[in-house]
Amino acid sequence: MSLDPPTYLSSLQNNIRARPIPWDGAVRAAHITDADLKKIKSVDKVRKEQRKQTVEGNLRGYADLFLGGRGTKSVLDTAGKRADVVQYILVLAGDMIDDIPALTSALLSHPDPYAPFLPLLSQSSNPEDPVPLLTSSVLTSLISHALTTSVKSANLGLGTARALPKLYSYLSGLAKSSDPGLQDIAVQAYSALLRTKKARELFWKQLAETVLPLIEILRAAAGIGNDGETSTLWNGNGSTRSTAETGLGGTVGLQLLYHVLLVLWQLSFEGTLVGDGLQQEYEIIPLLIQLLRLSPKEKTTRLLVSTLVNLISANQSSLLPAAALARLPSLLGNLSGRHLTDPDLLEDLATLKEMLEEYTKTRTTFDQYAAEVRTGHLHWSPPHRNPTFWHENARRILDQSQGELPKKLAEIMGKSWDGDKQVLAIACNDVGCLVKAVPEKRDYLEKLGLKARVMTLMADSDEAVRWESLRAVGEWLRYSFDS
């Protein structure tokens, strides 16, 4: 899918193309050779067709200009600290890689086509420095062409496999920036690179660098801060106010949001690899559902629905329960009232509905509770406050799968949940209900650390947590006195 180049980057490149460079002085200072200057002037400020003919007539010479060879250095090496020359060469290289396929092939046939460029990525820690920015654009174009070639050979190539993680790391710094222009450069570059299975696997391998900044952009679009309340993701009570002008959360533009969703959609084609990890690390299913609830445009709706289909269909046992808990079935009912025309979107909606209907058809209240605990994020769903549920299912909760659920409760309670204290209150409620329903299992629960954690939470800053922990401790004390 072709995207318009980022405005920030296009503006920078246009300024450099128009900037005069004192070439004669650069030659006298040995920042460029006469031979290299002759090649540059042959293609400088000429029509695209004329430039293409000139380069195709001397492919080896122009490949040597950028990469070095036959005893000569790359022009990027000889230019050294002449920032104006380096910036111009990077823009010229990017233009020629995009416009002259034969040159791109010649560059990629070099033993190490990325060697002159990779050191420039770390030239500065300033994300607005033009040299690393322009270098990342050149590398993105070059590597994306290499990836397209590697699809046929099923071999990424050693040079590309080494260069790609370094480029991902640089781009992640742009994605973490507070500047939407820099973020968009990173996200569009990711989209150009995620063309093959291997590229997506490498991207996922660096998820703390690559994926997390994208999730933070999506959370901002959904109106949820990085350390803010997250329960609205699960209960569907978030604001539905959104506009195409300001972005969903008022801070993320619609175009940037679309580009981020496009990257996640591309990543979702490795659903088996990434699905459970995205849910465990970032609660991706309720986040996507909340964004779908707010989506103002059919193009964002299409990406959100397709991503959900890819992730859920590859991980039905773990992600269907999460989707049901986040109220996707009712949202799909609401979406059917929208005037949607895209046939692929309508097909994906039908697929989601079919999967969810099949799941909910056989789901029991115990299944609902177990699925919620396994997500690692509790909310006040009906089972928690239902005495009949605990009377009928407490022993099963404790015994099934060698105590999987109480162990998961202990894991949940071991976190601070500073952004969503409600989770701790619910967990304390559940522990109290288990003690009340199956008092003879108190020692087992204590060995899991639940009693000690509940007692600690009696001094928590949150009133609801203090109240529920006090009730749970009361159940422990009541049976201790009774015995």
GROMACS .gro file of C-alpha atoms in nm:
model
  483
    1MET     CA    1   0.000   0.000   0.000
    2SER     CA    2   0.150   0.333  -0.111
    3LEU     CA    3   0.127   0.627   0.129
    4ASP     CA    4   0.197   0.995   0.070
    5PRO     CA    5   0.544   1.077   0.208
    6PRO     CA    6   0.549   1.244   0.549
    7THR     CA    7   0.517   1.622   0.513
    8TYR     CA    8   0.798   1.685   0.761
    9LEU     CA    9   1.041   1.475   0.558
   10SER     CA   10   0.929   1.606   0.218
   11SER     CA   11   0.977   1.964   0.330
   12LEU     CA   12   1.329   1.888   0.456
   13GLN     CA   13   1.423   1.713   0.131
   14ASN     CA   14   1.286   1.995  -0.087
   15ASN     CA   15   1.485   2.254   0.109
   16ILE     CA   16   1.806   2.056   0.061
   17ARG     CA   17   1.743   2.008  -0.313
   18ALA     CA   18   1.705   2.385  -0.356
   19ARG     CA   19   2.009   2.474  -0.144
   20PRO     CA   20   2.322   2.581  -0.342
   21ILE     CA   21   2.642   2.393  -0.252
   22PRO     CA   22   2.991   2.536  -0.314
   23TRP     CA   23   3.118   2.225  -0.492
   24ASP     CA   24   3.453   2.375  -0.598
   25GLY     CA   25   3.539   2.451  -0.236
   26ALA     CA   26   3.443   2.098  -0.137
   27VAL     CA   27   3.683   1.961  -0.400
   28ARG     CA   28   3.968   2.188  -0.285
   29ALA     CA   29   3.913   2.075   0.075
   30ALA     CA   30   3.922   1.711  -0.042
   31HIS     CA   31   3.567   1.656   0.080
   32ILE     CA   32   3.479   1.520  -0.262
   33THR     CA   33   3.682   1.395  -0.558
   34ASP     CA   34   3.674   1.539  -0.909
   35ALA     CA   35   3.543   1.207  -1.039
   36ASP     CA   36   3.257   1.199  -0.788
   37LEU     CA   37   3.169   1.564  -0.857
   38LYS     CA   38   3.148   1.491  -1.229
   39LYS     CA   39   2.897   1.212  -1.164
   40ILE     CA   40   2.692   1.431  -0.932
   41LYS     CA   41   2.676   1.726  -1.175
   42SER     CA   42   2.564   1.491  -1.451
   43VAL     CA   43   2.245   1.414  -1.258
   44ASP     CA   44   2.202   1.737  -1.056
   45LYS     CA   45   1.892   1.943  -1.132
   46VAL     CA   46   1.800   1.759  -1.452
   47ARG     CA   47   1.477   1.595  -1.565
   48LYS     CA   48   1.402   1.252  -1.419
   49GLU     CA   49   1.421   1.080  -1.756
   50GLN     CA   50   1.758   1.235  -1.836
   51ARG     CA   51   1.890   1.138  -1.493
   52LYS     CA   52   1.768   0.782  -1.540
   53GLN     CA   53   1.941   0.748  -1.877
   54THR     CA   54   2.268   0.888  -1.738
   55VAL     CA   55   2.269   0.652  -1.440
   56GLU     CA   56   2.165   0.344  -1.639
   57GLY     CA   57   2.459   0.413  -1.868
   58ASN     CA   58   2.701   0.392  -1.574
   59LEU     CA   59   2.537   0.174  -1.306
   60ARG     CA   60   2.866   0.052  -1.161
   61GLY     CA   61   3.001   0.405  -1.138
   62TYR     CA   62   2.699   0.538  -0.951
   63ALA     CA   63   2.689   0.235  -0.722
   64ASP     CA   64   3.054   0.308  -0.639
   65LEU     CA   65   2.965   0.674  -0.579
   66PHE     CA   66   2.734   0.585  -0.292
   67LEU     CA   67   2.892   0.265  -0.163
   68GLY     CA   68   3.256   0.283  -0.267
   69GLY     CA   69   3.436   0.013  -0.459
   70ARG     CA   70   3.730  -0.065  -0.688
   71GLY     CA   71   3.967   0.113  -0.452
   72THR     CA   72   3.749   0.419  -0.393
   73LYS     CA   73   3.560   0.538  -0.086
   74SER     CA   74   3.192   0.620  -0.070
   75VAL     CA   75   3.126   0.989  -0.126
   76LEU     CA   76   2.963   0.984   0.219
   77ASP     CA   77   3.297   0.883   0.370
   78THR     CA   78   3.500   1.146   0.186
   79ALA     CA   79   3.247   1.423   0.261
   80GLY     CA   80   3.311   1.362   0.631
   81LYS     CA   81   3.187   1.651   0.840
   82ARG     CA   82   3.060   1.859   0.549
   83ALA     CA   83   2.696   1.837   0.660
   84ASP     CA   84   2.563   2.021   0.351
   85VAL     CA   85   2.731   1.774   0.116
   86VAL     CA   86   2.626   1.469   0.319
   87GLN     CA   87   2.264   1.589   0.333
   88TYR     CA   88   2.257   1.652  -0.041
   89ILE     CA   89   2.406   1.309  -0.120
   90LEU     CA   90   2.147   1.140   0.103
   91VAL     CA   91   1.860   1.317  -0.071
   92LEU     CA   92   2.009   1.235  -0.412
   93ALA     CA   93   2.053   0.870  -0.315
   94GLY     CA   94   1.694   0.849  -0.194
   95ASP     CA   95   1.561   1.002  -0.516
   96MET     CA   96   1.764   0.768  -0.735
   97ILE     CA   97   1.676   0.454  -0.537
   98ASP     CA   98   1.306   0.537  -0.572
   99ASP     CA   99   1.321   0.636  -0.941
  100ILE     CA  100   1.583   0.406  -1.097
  101PRO     CA  101   1.519   0.034  -1.026
  102ALA     CA  102   1.834  -0.072  -1.211
  103LEU     CA  103   2.050   0.133  -0.975
  104THR     CA  104   1.869  -0.010  -0.673
  105SER     CA  105   1.948  -0.361  -0.796
  106ALA     CA  106   2.311  -0.263  -0.852
  107LEU     CA  107   2.335  -0.124  -0.499
  108LEU     CA  108   2.180  -0.436  -0.346
  109SER     CA  109   2.422  -0.660  -0.534
  110HIS     CA  110   2.708  -0.495  -0.343
  111PRO     CA  111   2.859  -0.718  -0.069
  112ASP     CA  112   2.754  -0.466   0.200
  113PRO     CA  113   2.510  -0.211   0.058
  114TYR     CA  114   2.427  -0.057   0.396
  115ALA     CA  115   2.782   0.003   0.527
  116PRO     CA  116   2.815   0.376   0.442
  117PHE     CA  117   2.468   0.455   0.578
  118LEU     CA  118   2.435   0.270   0.909
  119PRO     CA  119   2.696   0.477   1.102
  120LEU     CA  120   2.505   0.794   1.012
  121LEU     CA  121   2.198   0.674   1.207
  122SER     CA  122   2.388   0.722   1.533
  123GLN     CA  123   2.556   1.049   1.434
  124SER     CA  124   2.330   1.245   1.668
  125SER     CA  125   2.088   1.180   1.953
  126ASN     CA  126   1.873   1.474   1.841
  127PRO     CA  127   1.569   1.325   1.661
  128GLU     CA  128   1.545   1.639   1.444
  129ASP     CA  129   1.902   1.612   1.313
  130PRO     CA  130   1.867   1.600   0.930
  131VAL     CA  131   2.148   1.349   0.864
  132PRO     CA  132   2.006   1.053   1.061
  133LEU     CA  133   1.654   1.140   0.941
  134LEU     CA  134   1.757   1.141   0.576
  135THR     CA  135   1.968   0.828   0.629
  136SER     CA  136   1.669   0.643   0.773
  137SER     CA  137   1.469   0.736   0.464
  138VAL     CA  138   1.740   0.602   0.231
  139LEU     CA  139   1.777   0.282   0.432
  140THR     CA  140   1.400   0.232   0.442
  141SER     CA  141   1.380   0.254   0.063
  142LEU     CA  142   1.682   0.031   0.009
  143ILE     CA  143   1.581  -0.233   0.262
  144SER     CA  144   1.217  -0.240   0.150
  145HIS     CA  145   1.339  -0.317  -0.203
  146ALA     CA  146   1.566  -0.588  -0.063
  147LEU     CA  147   1.273  -0.735   0.128
  148THR     CA  148   1.059  -0.744  -0.184
  149THR     CA  149   1.337  -0.936  -0.361
  150SER     CA  150   1.380  -1.171  -0.065
  151VAL     CA  151   1.014  -1.278  -0.085
  152LYS     CA  152   1.101  -1.477  -0.395
  153SER     CA  153   1.412  -1.635  -0.248
  154ALA     CA  154   1.271  -1.685   0.106
  155ASN     CA  155   1.608  -1.557   0.230
  156LEU     CA  156   1.636  -1.218   0.399
  157GLY     CA  157   2.010  -1.189   0.337
  158LEU     CA  158   2.272  -1.151   0.606
  159GLY     CA  159   2.334  -0.781   0.544
  160THR     CA  160   1.964  -0.695   0.556
  161ALA     CA  161   1.911  -0.912   0.864
  162ARG     CA  162   2.181  -0.712   1.043
  163ALA     CA  163   2.077  -0.369   0.918
  164LEU     CA  164   1.704  -0.397   0.978
  165PRO     CA  165   1.718  -0.416   1.362
  166LYS     CA  166   1.943  -0.108   1.368
  167LEU     CA  167   1.698   0.082   1.151
  168TYR     CA  168   1.407  -0.032   1.371
  169SER     CA  169   1.592   0.097   1.677
  170TYR     CA  170   1.648   0.439   1.521
  171LEU     CA  171   1.287   0.466   1.403
  172SER     CA  172   1.162   0.373   1.750
  173GLY     CA  173   1.328   0.689   1.881
  174LEU     CA  174   1.124   0.894   1.634
  175ALA     CA  175   0.807   0.709   1.732
  176LYS     CA  176   0.870   0.799   2.098
  177SER     CA  177   0.898   1.168   2.009
  178SER     CA  178   0.622   1.410   2.108
  179ASP     CA  179   0.637   1.557   1.755
  180PRO     CA  180   0.362   1.404   1.535
  181GLY     CA  181   0.570   1.477   1.224
  182LEU     CA  182   0.860   1.265   1.349
  183GLN     CA  183   0.620   0.996   1.471
  184ASP     CA  184   0.467   0.976   1.124
  185ILE     CA  185   0.809   0.936   0.961
  186ALA     CA  186   0.876   0.635   1.184
  187VAL     CA  187   0.534   0.478   1.136
  188GLN     CA  188   0.535   0.513   0.758
  189ALA     CA  189   0.885   0.366   0.746
  190TYR     CA  190   0.767   0.070   0.955
  191SER     CA  191   0.481   0.015   0.712
  192ALA     CA  192   0.721   0.011   0.416
  193LEU     CA  193   0.945  -0.240   0.594
  194LEU     CA  194   0.688  -0.489   0.729
  195ARG     CA  195   0.647  -0.659   0.394
  196THR     CA  196   0.773  -1.005   0.477
  197LYS     CA  197   0.735  -1.260   0.751
  198LYS     CA  198   1.099  -1.227   0.855
  199ALA     CA  199   1.077  -0.847   0.876
  200ARG     CA  200   0.769  -0.877   1.096
  201GLU     CA  201   0.939  -1.137   1.316
  202LEU     CA  202   1.238  -0.907   1.369
  203PHE     CA  203   1.003  -0.618   1.445
  204TRP     CA  204   0.827  -0.829   1.709
  205LYS     CA  205   1.157  -0.943   1.856
  206GLN     CA  206   1.223  -0.576   1.942
  207LEU     CA  207   0.869  -0.514   2.073
  208ALA     CA  208   0.979  -0.303   2.370
  209GLU     CA  209   1.133  -0.059   2.120
  210THR     CA  210   0.903  -0.098   1.823
  211VAL     CA  211   0.555  -0.188   1.948
  212LEU     CA  212   0.529   0.000   2.278
  213PRO     CA  213   0.546   0.353   2.129
  214LEU     CA  214   0.272   0.259   1.883
  215ILE     CA  215   0.053   0.130   2.167
  216GLU     CA  216   0.106   0.458   2.351
  217ILE     CA  217  -0.015   0.651   2.046
  218LEU     CA  218  -0.324   0.430   2.029
  219ARG     CA  219  -0.389   0.473   2.400
  220ALA     CA  220  -0.369   0.850   2.358
  221ALA     CA  221  -0.614   0.825   2.067
  222ALA     CA  222  -0.850   0.626   2.290
  223GLY     CA  223  -0.826   0.896   2.557
  224ILE     CA  224  -0.629   0.683   2.803
  225GLY     CA  225  -0.304   0.808   2.954
  226ASN     CA  226  -0.003   0.584   2.999
  227ASP     CA  227  -0.065   0.569   3.375
  228GLY     CA  228  -0.436   0.637   3.369
  229GLU     CA  229  -0.750   0.439   3.442
  230THR     CA  230  -0.781   0.142   3.205
  231SER     CA  231  -1.107  -0.012   3.321
  232THR     CA  232  -1.300   0.178   3.051
  233LEU     CA  233  -1.129  -0.043   2.795
  234TRP     CA  234  -1.312  -0.341   2.941
  235ASN     CA  235  -1.649  -0.192   3.034
  236GLY     CA  236  -1.695   0.015   2.720
  237ASN     CA  237  -1.786   0.330   2.911
  238GLY     CA  238  -1.526   0.556   2.752
  239SER     CA  239  -1.621   0.877   2.577
  240THR     CA  240  -1.752   0.840   2.225
  241ARG     CA  241  -1.670   1.198   2.128
  242SER     CA  242  -1.442   1.205   1.826
  243THR     CA  243  -1.376   1.422   1.522
  244ALA     CA  244  -1.181   1.375   1.205
  245GLU     CA  245  -1.004   1.704   1.267
  246THR     CA  246  -0.864   1.660   1.618
  247GLY     CA  247  -0.828   1.282   1.630
  248LEU     CA  248  -1.006   1.041   1.857
  249GLY     CA  249  -0.846   1.147   2.181
  250GLY     CA  250  -0.800   1.510   2.080
  251THR     CA  251  -0.420   1.467   2.066
  252VAL     CA  252  -0.366   1.217   1.782
  253GLY     CA  253  -0.439   1.323   1.425
  254LEU     CA  254  -0.650   1.094   1.213
  255GLN     CA  255  -0.375   1.039   0.955
  256LEU     CA  256  -0.119   0.937   1.218
  257LEU     CA  257  -0.376   0.708   1.378
  258TYR     CA  258  -0.449   0.549   1.041
  259HIS     CA  259  -0.079   0.488   0.977
  260VAL     CA  260  -0.027   0.332   1.321
  261LEU     CA  261  -0.328   0.105   1.268
  262LEU     CA  262  -0.186   0.008   0.929
  263VAL     CA  263   0.138  -0.107   1.093
  264LEU     CA  264  -0.050  -0.313   1.354
  265TRP     CA  265  -0.264  -0.463   1.078
  266GLN     CA  266   0.052  -0.569   0.892
  267LEU     CA  267   0.194  -0.715   1.215
  268SER     CA  268  -0.132  -0.904   1.278
  269PHE     CA  269  -0.058  -1.130   0.981
  270GLU     CA  270   0.177  -1.303   1.224
  271GLY     CA  271  -0.121  -1.353   1.455
  272THR     CA  272  -0.003  -1.681   1.603
  273LEU     CA  273   0.332  -1.525   1.696
  274VAL     CA  274   0.210  -1.190   1.830
  275GLY     CA  275  -0.153  -1.229   1.939
  276ASP     CA  276  -0.118  -1.356   2.294
  277GLY     CA  277   0.185  -1.135   2.359
  278LEU     CA  278   0.002  -0.821   2.245
  279GLN     CA  279  -0.285  -0.905   2.477
  280GLN     CA  280  -0.069  -0.994   2.778
  281GLU     CA  281   0.164  -0.696   2.743
  282TYR     CA  282  -0.067  -0.424   2.613
  283GLU     CA  283  -0.430  -0.544   2.643
  284ILE     CA  284  -0.457  -0.501   2.268
  285ILE     CA  285  -0.805  -0.653   2.225
  286PRO     CA  286  -0.999  -0.411   2.450
  287LEU     CA  287  -0.785  -0.123   2.317
  288LEU     CA  288  -0.874  -0.202   1.955
  289ILE     CA  289  -1.238  -0.249   2.052
  290GLN     CA  290  -1.245   0.091   2.224
  291LEU     CA  291  -1.092   0.252   1.915
  292LEU     CA  292  -1.348   0.073   1.699
  293ARG     CA  293  -1.619   0.216   1.923
  294LEU     CA  294  -1.482   0.566   1.857
  295SER     CA  295  -1.375   0.523   1.493
  296PRO     CA  296  -1.498   0.821   1.286
  297LYS     CA  297  -1.403   0.692   0.941
  298GLU     CA  298  -1.469   0.373   0.747
  299LYS     CA  299  -1.098   0.343   0.660
  300THR     CA  300  -1.000   0.324   1.029
  301THR     CA  301  -1.293   0.093   1.102
  302ARG     CA  302  -1.178  -0.139   0.824
  303LEU     CA  303  -0.825  -0.165   0.964
  304LEU     CA  304  -0.946  -0.217   1.321
  305VAL     CA  305  -1.189  -0.493   1.226
  306SER     CA  306  -0.941  -0.670   1.000
  307THR     CA  307  -0.673  -0.660   1.272
  308LEU     CA  308  -0.917  -0.807   1.524
  309VAL     CA  309  -1.005  -1.086   1.281
  310ASN     CA  310  -0.638  -1.170   1.221
  311LEU     CA  311  -0.546  -1.175   1.590
  312ILE     CA  312  -0.856  -1.348   1.725
  313SER     CA  313  -0.882  -1.614   1.453
  314ALA     CA  314  -0.521  -1.718   1.522
  315ASN     CA  315  -0.570  -1.728   1.901
  316GLN     CA  316  -0.937  -1.814   1.955
  317SER     CA  317  -0.902  -1.990   2.290
  318SER     CA  318  -0.731  -1.693   2.455
  319LEU     CA  319  -0.856  -1.387   2.264
  320LEU     CA  320  -1.224  -1.470   2.208
  321PRO     CA  321  -1.287  -1.452   2.586
  322ALA     CA  322  -1.107  -1.117   2.600
  323ALA     CA  323  -1.319  -0.986   2.310
  324ALA     CA  324  -1.639  -1.099   2.478
  325LEU     CA  325  -1.536  -0.939   2.808
  326ALA     CA  326  -1.467  -0.611   2.631
  327ARG     CA  327  -1.822  -0.620   2.493
  328LEU     CA  328  -1.734  -0.671   2.129
  329PRO     CA  329  -2.060  -0.861   2.056
  330SER     CA  330  -2.278  -0.562   2.151
  331LEU     CA  331  -2.049  -0.326   1.957
  332LEU     CA  332  -2.081  -0.540   1.645
  333GLY     CA  333  -2.457  -0.505   1.680
  334ASN     CA  334  -2.419  -0.127   1.688
  335LEU     CA  335  -2.187  -0.130   1.387
  336SER     CA  336  -2.451  -0.306   1.181
  337GLY     CA  337  -2.652   0.016   1.206
  338ARG     CA  338  -2.379   0.217   1.035
  339HIS     CA  339  -2.387   0.264   0.660
  340LEU     CA  340  -2.082   0.054   0.576
  341THR     CA  341  -2.009  -0.023   0.211
  342ASP     CA  342  -1.664  -0.183   0.193
  343PRO     CA  343  -1.712  -0.552   0.099
  344ASP     CA  344  -1.395  -0.666   0.281
  345LEU     CA  345  -1.509  -0.486   0.596
  346LEU     CA  346  -1.853  -0.643   0.579
  347GLU     CA  347  -1.698  -0.987   0.532
  348ASP     CA  348  -1.467  -0.937   0.831
  349LEU     CA  349  -1.758  -0.819   1.047
  350ALA     CA  350  -1.948  -1.135   0.955
  351THR     CA  351  -1.643  -1.347   1.046
  352LEU     CA  352  -1.612  -1.179   1.386
  353LYS     CA  353  -1.983  -1.224   1.459
  354GLU     CA  354  -1.968  -1.591   1.365
  355MET     CA  355  -1.668  -1.659   1.590
  356LEU     CA  356  -1.823  -1.474   1.885
  357GLU     CA  357  -2.165  -1.636   1.846
  358GLU     CA  358  -2.004  -1.981   1.843
  359TYR     CA  359  -1.804  -1.893   2.155
  360THR     CA  360  -2.092  -1.742   2.355
  361LYS     CA  361  -2.324  -2.028   2.261
  362THR     CA  362  -2.133  -2.274   2.481
  363ARG     CA  363  -1.988  -2.038   2.744
  364THR     CA  364  -2.088  -2.087   3.109
  365THR     CA  365  -2.062  -1.835   3.393
  366PHE     CA  366  -1.756  -2.024   3.515
  367ASP     CA  367  -1.600  -1.995   3.169
  368GLN     CA  368  -1.667  -1.621   3.177
  369TYR     CA  369  -1.499  -1.582   3.515
  370ALA     CA  370  -1.200  -1.801   3.426
  371ALA     CA  371  -1.148  -1.613   3.100
  372GLU     CA  372  -1.151  -1.283   3.285
  373VAL     CA  373  -0.893  -1.398   3.540
  374ARG     CA  374  -0.670  -1.530   3.261
  375THR     CA  375  -0.668  -1.189   3.095
  376GLY     CA  376  -0.492  -1.061   3.406
  377HIS     CA  377  -0.728  -0.765   3.433
  378LEU     CA  378  -1.041  -0.784   3.651
  379HIS     CA  379  -1.355  -0.572   3.633
  380TRP     CA  380  -1.688  -0.589   3.816
  381SER     CA  381  -1.851  -0.846   3.590
  382PRO     CA  382  -2.158  -1.028   3.732
  383PRO     CA  383  -1.986  -1.337   3.883
  384HIS     CA  384  -1.781  -1.137   4.136
  385ARG     CA  385  -2.087  -1.025   4.336
  386ASN     CA  386  -2.300  -1.335   4.285
  387PRO     CA  387  -2.319  -1.559   4.600
  388THR     CA  388  -2.469  -1.845   4.399
  389PHE     CA  389  -2.174  -1.838   4.160
  390TRP     CA  390  -1.925  -1.874   4.445
  391HIS     CA  391  -2.128  -2.145   4.617
  392GLU     CA  392  -2.139  -2.351   4.297
  393ASN     CA  393  -1.793  -2.281   4.156
  394ALA     CA  394  -1.546  -2.192   4.435
  395ARG     CA  395  -1.411  -2.546   4.472
  396ARG     CA  396  -1.377  -2.582   4.096
  397ILE     CA  397  -1.188  -2.251   4.081
  398LEU     CA  398  -0.941  -2.381   4.339
  399ASP     CA  399  -0.897  -2.729   4.196
  400GLN     CA  400  -0.910  -2.695   3.819
  401SER     CA  401  -0.580  -2.723   3.629
  402GLN     CA  402  -0.376  -2.759   3.949
  403GLY     CA  403  -0.495  -2.432   4.094
  404GLU     CA  404  -0.435  -2.223   3.781
  405LEU     CA  405  -0.691  -1.955   3.871
  406PRO     CA  406  -0.591  -1.882   4.233
  407LYS     CA  407  -0.228  -1.871   4.119
  408LYS     CA  408  -0.329  -1.617   3.855
  409LEU     CA  409  -0.515  -1.418   4.122
  410ALA     CA  410  -0.196  -1.412   4.328
  411GLU     CA  411  -0.006  -1.288   4.023
  412ILE     CA  412  -0.265  -1.013   3.964
  413MET     CA  413  -0.255  -0.905   4.328
  414GLY     CA  414   0.124  -0.892   4.320
  415LYS     CA  415   0.110  -0.582   4.096
  416SER     CA  416   0.056  -0.228   4.224
  417TRP     CA  417  -0.216  -0.133   3.969
  418ASP     CA  418  -0.153   0.237   4.029
  419GLY     CA  419  -0.349   0.321   3.718
  420ASP     CA  420  -0.649   0.100   3.802
  421LYS     CA  421  -0.686   0.026   4.174
  422GLN     CA  422  -1.026  -0.130   4.107
  423VAL     CA  423  -0.846  -0.449   3.999
  424LEU     CA  424  -0.703  -0.495   4.350
  425ALA     CA  425  -1.042  -0.433   4.511
  426ILE     CA  426  -1.202  -0.700   4.292
  427ALA     CA  427  -0.921  -0.948   4.363
  428CYS     CA  428  -0.966  -0.896   4.738
  429ASN     CA  429  -1.338  -0.957   4.696
  430ASP     CA  430  -1.268  -1.284   4.514
  431VAL     CA  431  -1.022  -1.405   4.779
  432GLY     CA  432  -1.279  -1.335   5.050
  433CYS     CA  433  -1.546  -1.524   4.855
  434LEU     CA  434  -1.316  -1.824   4.812
  435VAL     CA  435  -1.238  -1.834   5.186
  436LYS     CA  436  -1.607  -1.806   5.271
  437ALA     CA  437  -1.714  -2.079   5.028
  438VAL     CA  438  -1.429  -2.326   5.089
  439PRO     CA  439  -1.285  -2.243   5.435
  440GLU     CA  440  -1.087  -2.565   5.454
  441LYS     CA  441  -0.865  -2.432   5.171
  442ARG     CA  442  -0.745  -2.134   5.377
  443ASP     CA  443  -0.399  -2.281   5.426
  444TYR     CA  444  -0.359  -2.338   5.053
  445LEU     CA  445  -0.454  -1.978   4.976
  446GLU     CA  446  -0.219  -1.856   5.247
  447LYS     CA  447   0.069  -2.054   5.092
  448LEU     CA  448   0.004  -1.870   4.764
  449GLY     CA  449   0.069  -1.545   4.952
  450LEU     CA  450  -0.288  -1.425   4.922
  451LYS     CA  451  -0.350  -1.373   5.294
  452ALA     CA  452  -0.034  -1.167   5.341
  453ARG     CA  453  -0.111  -0.957   5.035
  454VAL     CA  454  -0.470  -0.895   5.144
  455MET     CA  455  -0.352  -0.784   5.488
  456THR     CA  456  -0.099  -0.547   5.330
  457LEU     CA  457  -0.372  -0.393   5.117
  458MET     CA  458  -0.567  -0.296   5.429
  459ALA     CA  459  -0.334   0.007   5.438
  460ASP     CA  460  -0.370   0.092   5.069
  461SER     CA  461  -0.437   0.452   4.967
  462ASP     CA  462  -0.753   0.356   4.780
  463GLU     CA  463  -1.072   0.336   4.988
  464ALA     CA  464  -1.232   0.057   4.784
  465VAL     CA  465  -0.918  -0.156   4.813
  466ARG     CA  466  -0.905  -0.102   5.190
  467TRP     CA  467  -1.273  -0.200   5.225
  468GLU     CA  468  -1.253  -0.517   5.015
  469SER     CA  469  -0.928  -0.629   5.180
  470LEU     CA  470  -1.086  -0.574   5.524
  471ARG     CA  471  -1.382  -0.792   5.425
  472ALA     CA  472  -1.148  -1.066   5.298
  473VAL     CA  473  -0.942  -1.062   5.618
  474GLY     CA  474  -1.268  -1.076   5.812
  475GLU     CA  475  -1.357  -1.404   5.643
  476TRP     CA  476  -1.019  -1.547   5.739
  477LEU     CA  477  -1.059  -1.434   6.099
  478ARG     CA  478  -1.417  -1.559   6.122
  479TYR     CA  479  -1.319  -1.913   6.031
  480SER     CA  480  -1.011  -1.898   6.249
  481PHE     CA  481  -1.230  -1.815   6.551
  482ASP     CA  482  -1.487  -2.078   6.452
  483SER     CA  483  -1.217  -2.345   6.442
   0.00000   0.00000   0.00000
